[in-house]
GROMACS .gro file of C-alpha atoms in nm:
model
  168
    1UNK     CA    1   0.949   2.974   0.520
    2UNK     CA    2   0.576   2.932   0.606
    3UNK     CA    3   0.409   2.644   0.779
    4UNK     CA    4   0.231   2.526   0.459
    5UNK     CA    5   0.549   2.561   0.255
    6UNK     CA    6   0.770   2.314   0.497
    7UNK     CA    7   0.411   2.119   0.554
    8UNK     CA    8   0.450   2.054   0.150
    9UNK     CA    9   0.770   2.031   0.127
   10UNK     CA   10   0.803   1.744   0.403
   11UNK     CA   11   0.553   1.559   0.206
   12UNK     CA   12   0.737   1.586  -0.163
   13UNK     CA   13   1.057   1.472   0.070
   14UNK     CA   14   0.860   1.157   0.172
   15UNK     CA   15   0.707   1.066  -0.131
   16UNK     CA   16   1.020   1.106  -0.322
   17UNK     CA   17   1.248   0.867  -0.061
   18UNK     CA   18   0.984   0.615  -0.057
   19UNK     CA   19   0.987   0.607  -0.412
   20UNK     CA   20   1.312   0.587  -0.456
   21UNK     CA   21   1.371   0.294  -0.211
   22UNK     CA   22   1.057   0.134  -0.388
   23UNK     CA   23   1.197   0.202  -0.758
   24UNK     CA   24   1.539   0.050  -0.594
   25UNK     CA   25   1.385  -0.253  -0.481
   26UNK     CA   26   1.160  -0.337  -0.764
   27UNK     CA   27   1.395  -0.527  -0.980
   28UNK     CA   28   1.525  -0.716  -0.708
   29UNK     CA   29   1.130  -0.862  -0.671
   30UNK     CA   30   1.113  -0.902  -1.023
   31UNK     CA   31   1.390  -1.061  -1.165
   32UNK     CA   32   1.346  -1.423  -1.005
   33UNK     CA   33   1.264  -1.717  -1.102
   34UNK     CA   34   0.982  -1.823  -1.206
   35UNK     CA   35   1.003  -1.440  -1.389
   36UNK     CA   36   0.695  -1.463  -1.555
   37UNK     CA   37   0.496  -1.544  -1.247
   38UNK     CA   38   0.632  -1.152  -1.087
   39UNK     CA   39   0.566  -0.990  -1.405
   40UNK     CA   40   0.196  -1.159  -1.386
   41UNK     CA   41   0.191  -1.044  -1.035
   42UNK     CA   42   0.315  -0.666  -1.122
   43UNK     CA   43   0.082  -0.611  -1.388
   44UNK     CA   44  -0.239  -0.746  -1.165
   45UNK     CA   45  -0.130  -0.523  -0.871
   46UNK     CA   46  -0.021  -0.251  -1.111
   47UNK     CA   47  -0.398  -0.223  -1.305
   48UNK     CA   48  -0.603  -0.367  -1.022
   49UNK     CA   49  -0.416  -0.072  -0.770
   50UNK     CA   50  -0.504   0.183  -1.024
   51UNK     CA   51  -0.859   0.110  -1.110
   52UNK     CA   52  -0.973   0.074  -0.728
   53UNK     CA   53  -0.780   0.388  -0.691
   54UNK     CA   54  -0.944   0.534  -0.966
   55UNK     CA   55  -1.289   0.459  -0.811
   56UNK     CA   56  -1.226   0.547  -0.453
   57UNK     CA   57  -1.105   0.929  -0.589
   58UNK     CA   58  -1.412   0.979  -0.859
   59UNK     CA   59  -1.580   0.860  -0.581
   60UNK     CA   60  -1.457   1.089  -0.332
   61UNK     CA   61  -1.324   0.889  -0.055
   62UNK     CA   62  -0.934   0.993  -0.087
   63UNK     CA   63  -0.781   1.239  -0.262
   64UNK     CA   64  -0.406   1.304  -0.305
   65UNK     CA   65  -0.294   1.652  -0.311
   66UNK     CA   66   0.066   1.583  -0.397
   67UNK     CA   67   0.115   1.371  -0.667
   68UNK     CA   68   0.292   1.368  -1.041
   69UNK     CA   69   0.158   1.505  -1.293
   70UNK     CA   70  -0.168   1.580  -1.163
   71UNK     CA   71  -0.292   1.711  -1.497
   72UNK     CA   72  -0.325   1.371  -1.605
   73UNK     CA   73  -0.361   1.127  -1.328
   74UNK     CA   74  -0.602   1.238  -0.999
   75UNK     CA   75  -0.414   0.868  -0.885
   76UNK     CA   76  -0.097   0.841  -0.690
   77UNK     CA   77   0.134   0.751  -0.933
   78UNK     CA   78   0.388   0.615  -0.703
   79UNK     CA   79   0.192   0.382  -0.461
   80UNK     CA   80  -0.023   0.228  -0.749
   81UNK     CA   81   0.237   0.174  -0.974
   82UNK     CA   82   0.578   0.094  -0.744
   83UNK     CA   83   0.527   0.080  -0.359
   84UNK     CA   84   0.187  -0.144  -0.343
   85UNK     CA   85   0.319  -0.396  -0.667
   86UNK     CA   86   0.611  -0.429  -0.474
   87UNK     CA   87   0.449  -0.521  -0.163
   88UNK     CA   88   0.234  -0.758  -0.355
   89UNK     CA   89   0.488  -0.926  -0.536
   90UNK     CA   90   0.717  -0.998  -0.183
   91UNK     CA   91   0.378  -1.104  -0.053
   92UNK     CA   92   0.381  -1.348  -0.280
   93UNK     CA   93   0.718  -1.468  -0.314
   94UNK     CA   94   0.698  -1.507   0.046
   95UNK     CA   95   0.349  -1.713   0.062
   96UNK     CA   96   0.417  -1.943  -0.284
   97UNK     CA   97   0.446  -2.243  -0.095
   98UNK     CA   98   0.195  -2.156   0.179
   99UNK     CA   99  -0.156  -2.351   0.264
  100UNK     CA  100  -0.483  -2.092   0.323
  101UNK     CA  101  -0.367  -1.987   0.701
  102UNK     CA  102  -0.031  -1.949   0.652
  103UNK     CA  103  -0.144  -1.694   0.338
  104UNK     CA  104  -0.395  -1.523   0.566
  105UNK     CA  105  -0.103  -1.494   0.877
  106UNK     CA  106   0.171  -1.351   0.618
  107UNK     CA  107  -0.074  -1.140   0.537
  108UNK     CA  108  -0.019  -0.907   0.835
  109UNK     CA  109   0.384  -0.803   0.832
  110UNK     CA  110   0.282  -0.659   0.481
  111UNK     CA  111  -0.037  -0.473   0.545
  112UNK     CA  112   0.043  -0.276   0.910
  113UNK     CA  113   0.311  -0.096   0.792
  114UNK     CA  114   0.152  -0.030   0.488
  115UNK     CA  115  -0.135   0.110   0.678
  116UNK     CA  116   0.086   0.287   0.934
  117UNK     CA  117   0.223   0.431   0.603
  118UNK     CA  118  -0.045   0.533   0.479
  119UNK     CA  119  -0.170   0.676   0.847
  120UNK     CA  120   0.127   0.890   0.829
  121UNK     CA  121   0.101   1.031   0.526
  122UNK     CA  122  -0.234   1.112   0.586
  123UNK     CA  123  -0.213   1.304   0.970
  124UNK     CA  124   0.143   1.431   0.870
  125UNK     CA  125   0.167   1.515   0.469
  126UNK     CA  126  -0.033   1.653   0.204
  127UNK     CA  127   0.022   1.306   0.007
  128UNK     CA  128  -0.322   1.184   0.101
  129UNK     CA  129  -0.687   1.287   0.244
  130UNK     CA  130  -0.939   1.079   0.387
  131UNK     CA  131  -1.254   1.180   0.278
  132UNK     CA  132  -1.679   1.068   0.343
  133UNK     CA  133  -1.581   0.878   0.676
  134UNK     CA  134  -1.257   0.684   0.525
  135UNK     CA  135  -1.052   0.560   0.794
  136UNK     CA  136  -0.736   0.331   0.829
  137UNK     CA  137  -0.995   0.076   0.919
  138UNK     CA  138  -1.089   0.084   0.559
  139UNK     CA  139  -0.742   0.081   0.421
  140UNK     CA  140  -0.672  -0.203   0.627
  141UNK     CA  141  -0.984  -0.393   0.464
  142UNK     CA  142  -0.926  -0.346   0.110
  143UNK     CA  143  -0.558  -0.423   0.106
  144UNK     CA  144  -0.653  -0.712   0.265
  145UNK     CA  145  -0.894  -0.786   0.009
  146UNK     CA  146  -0.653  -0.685  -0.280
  147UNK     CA  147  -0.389  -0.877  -0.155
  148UNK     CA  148  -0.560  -1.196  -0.136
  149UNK     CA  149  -0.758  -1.141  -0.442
  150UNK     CA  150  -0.443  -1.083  -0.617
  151UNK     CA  151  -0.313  -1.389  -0.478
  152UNK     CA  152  -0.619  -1.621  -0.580
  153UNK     CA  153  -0.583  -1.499  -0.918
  154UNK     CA  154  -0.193  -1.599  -0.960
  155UNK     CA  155  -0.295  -1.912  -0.780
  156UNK     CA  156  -0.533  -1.982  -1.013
  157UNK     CA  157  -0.279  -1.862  -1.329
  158UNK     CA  158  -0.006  -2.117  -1.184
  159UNK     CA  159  -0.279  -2.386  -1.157
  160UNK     CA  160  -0.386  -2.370  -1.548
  161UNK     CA  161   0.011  -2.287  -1.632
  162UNK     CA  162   0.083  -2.628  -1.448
  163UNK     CA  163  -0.181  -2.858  -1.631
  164UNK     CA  164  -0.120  -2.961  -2.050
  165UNK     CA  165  -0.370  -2.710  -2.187
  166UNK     CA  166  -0.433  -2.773  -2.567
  167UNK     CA  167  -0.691  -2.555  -2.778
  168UNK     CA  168  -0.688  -2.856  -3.036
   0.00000   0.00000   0.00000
């Protein structure tokens, strides 16, 4: 077996585990109360994720390699749609009762390991190349950005959920 071959094959083994623990954990985020408050959260990670994705690859900045079924998505699949909404949504359980510096401060146990993650993956797998001067320094900047955006904006969802709102 060649270099490139094991080189590949190391990186379908990682993306596949961390999937799989991801796919594991997901329902235990989910399925809590208040329910509809983690599906909100899912689906604003889930299509924010993507479309930010989306722009950084047409834009050229990363590029994943390995990913499934890369005739349809030039994404990655797994991050967008299971190991970043999951981080998000524990994110938030964790800060739902926080004021502004405790969300800022709880912001950090979440987003170094994702960026030593993602560091990983990109010096030791095929899963990911940074591209036009992308660092981890950048990573670290726009998940801290999506986090907290994603954060205002179920924030903001709780604060019109909590107040009698009548179209009459």
């Amino acid at each position: 077996m060649n270099f490139l071959s094991r080189n590949k094959n190391k990186s379908i083994l990682f993306l596949s585990v961390s999937t799989l623990i991801g796919l594991f954990l997901l329902p235990f985020a989910i399925v809590k109360k208040p329910f509809k408050d983690w599906v909100i959260v899912y689906l604003v990670s889930f299509i924010g994720n993507s479309y930010s994705d989306k722009y950084l690859v047409a834009k050229g900045y990363l590029q994943y390699k390995i990913r499934p079924l890369p005739s349809f998505f030039n994404i990655h699949l797994p991050f967008d749609y299971v190991l970043y909404p999951l981080v998000l949504l524990y994110y938030n359980q964790w800060t739902l009762n926080s004021k502004p510096l405790g969300i800022i401060l709880k912001l950090f146990p979440f987003v170094i390991p994702l960026i030593l993650f993602e560091t990983y993956a990109a010096k030791r797998t095929k899963l990911i190349t940074w591209k036009k001067g992308w660092t981890w320094y950048h990573s670290l900047i726009s998940l801290i950005i999506k986090l907290l955006l994603c954060r205002s904006i179920i924030a903001i969802i709780r604060s019109i959920n909590s107040k009698k709102i009548s179209l009459n």
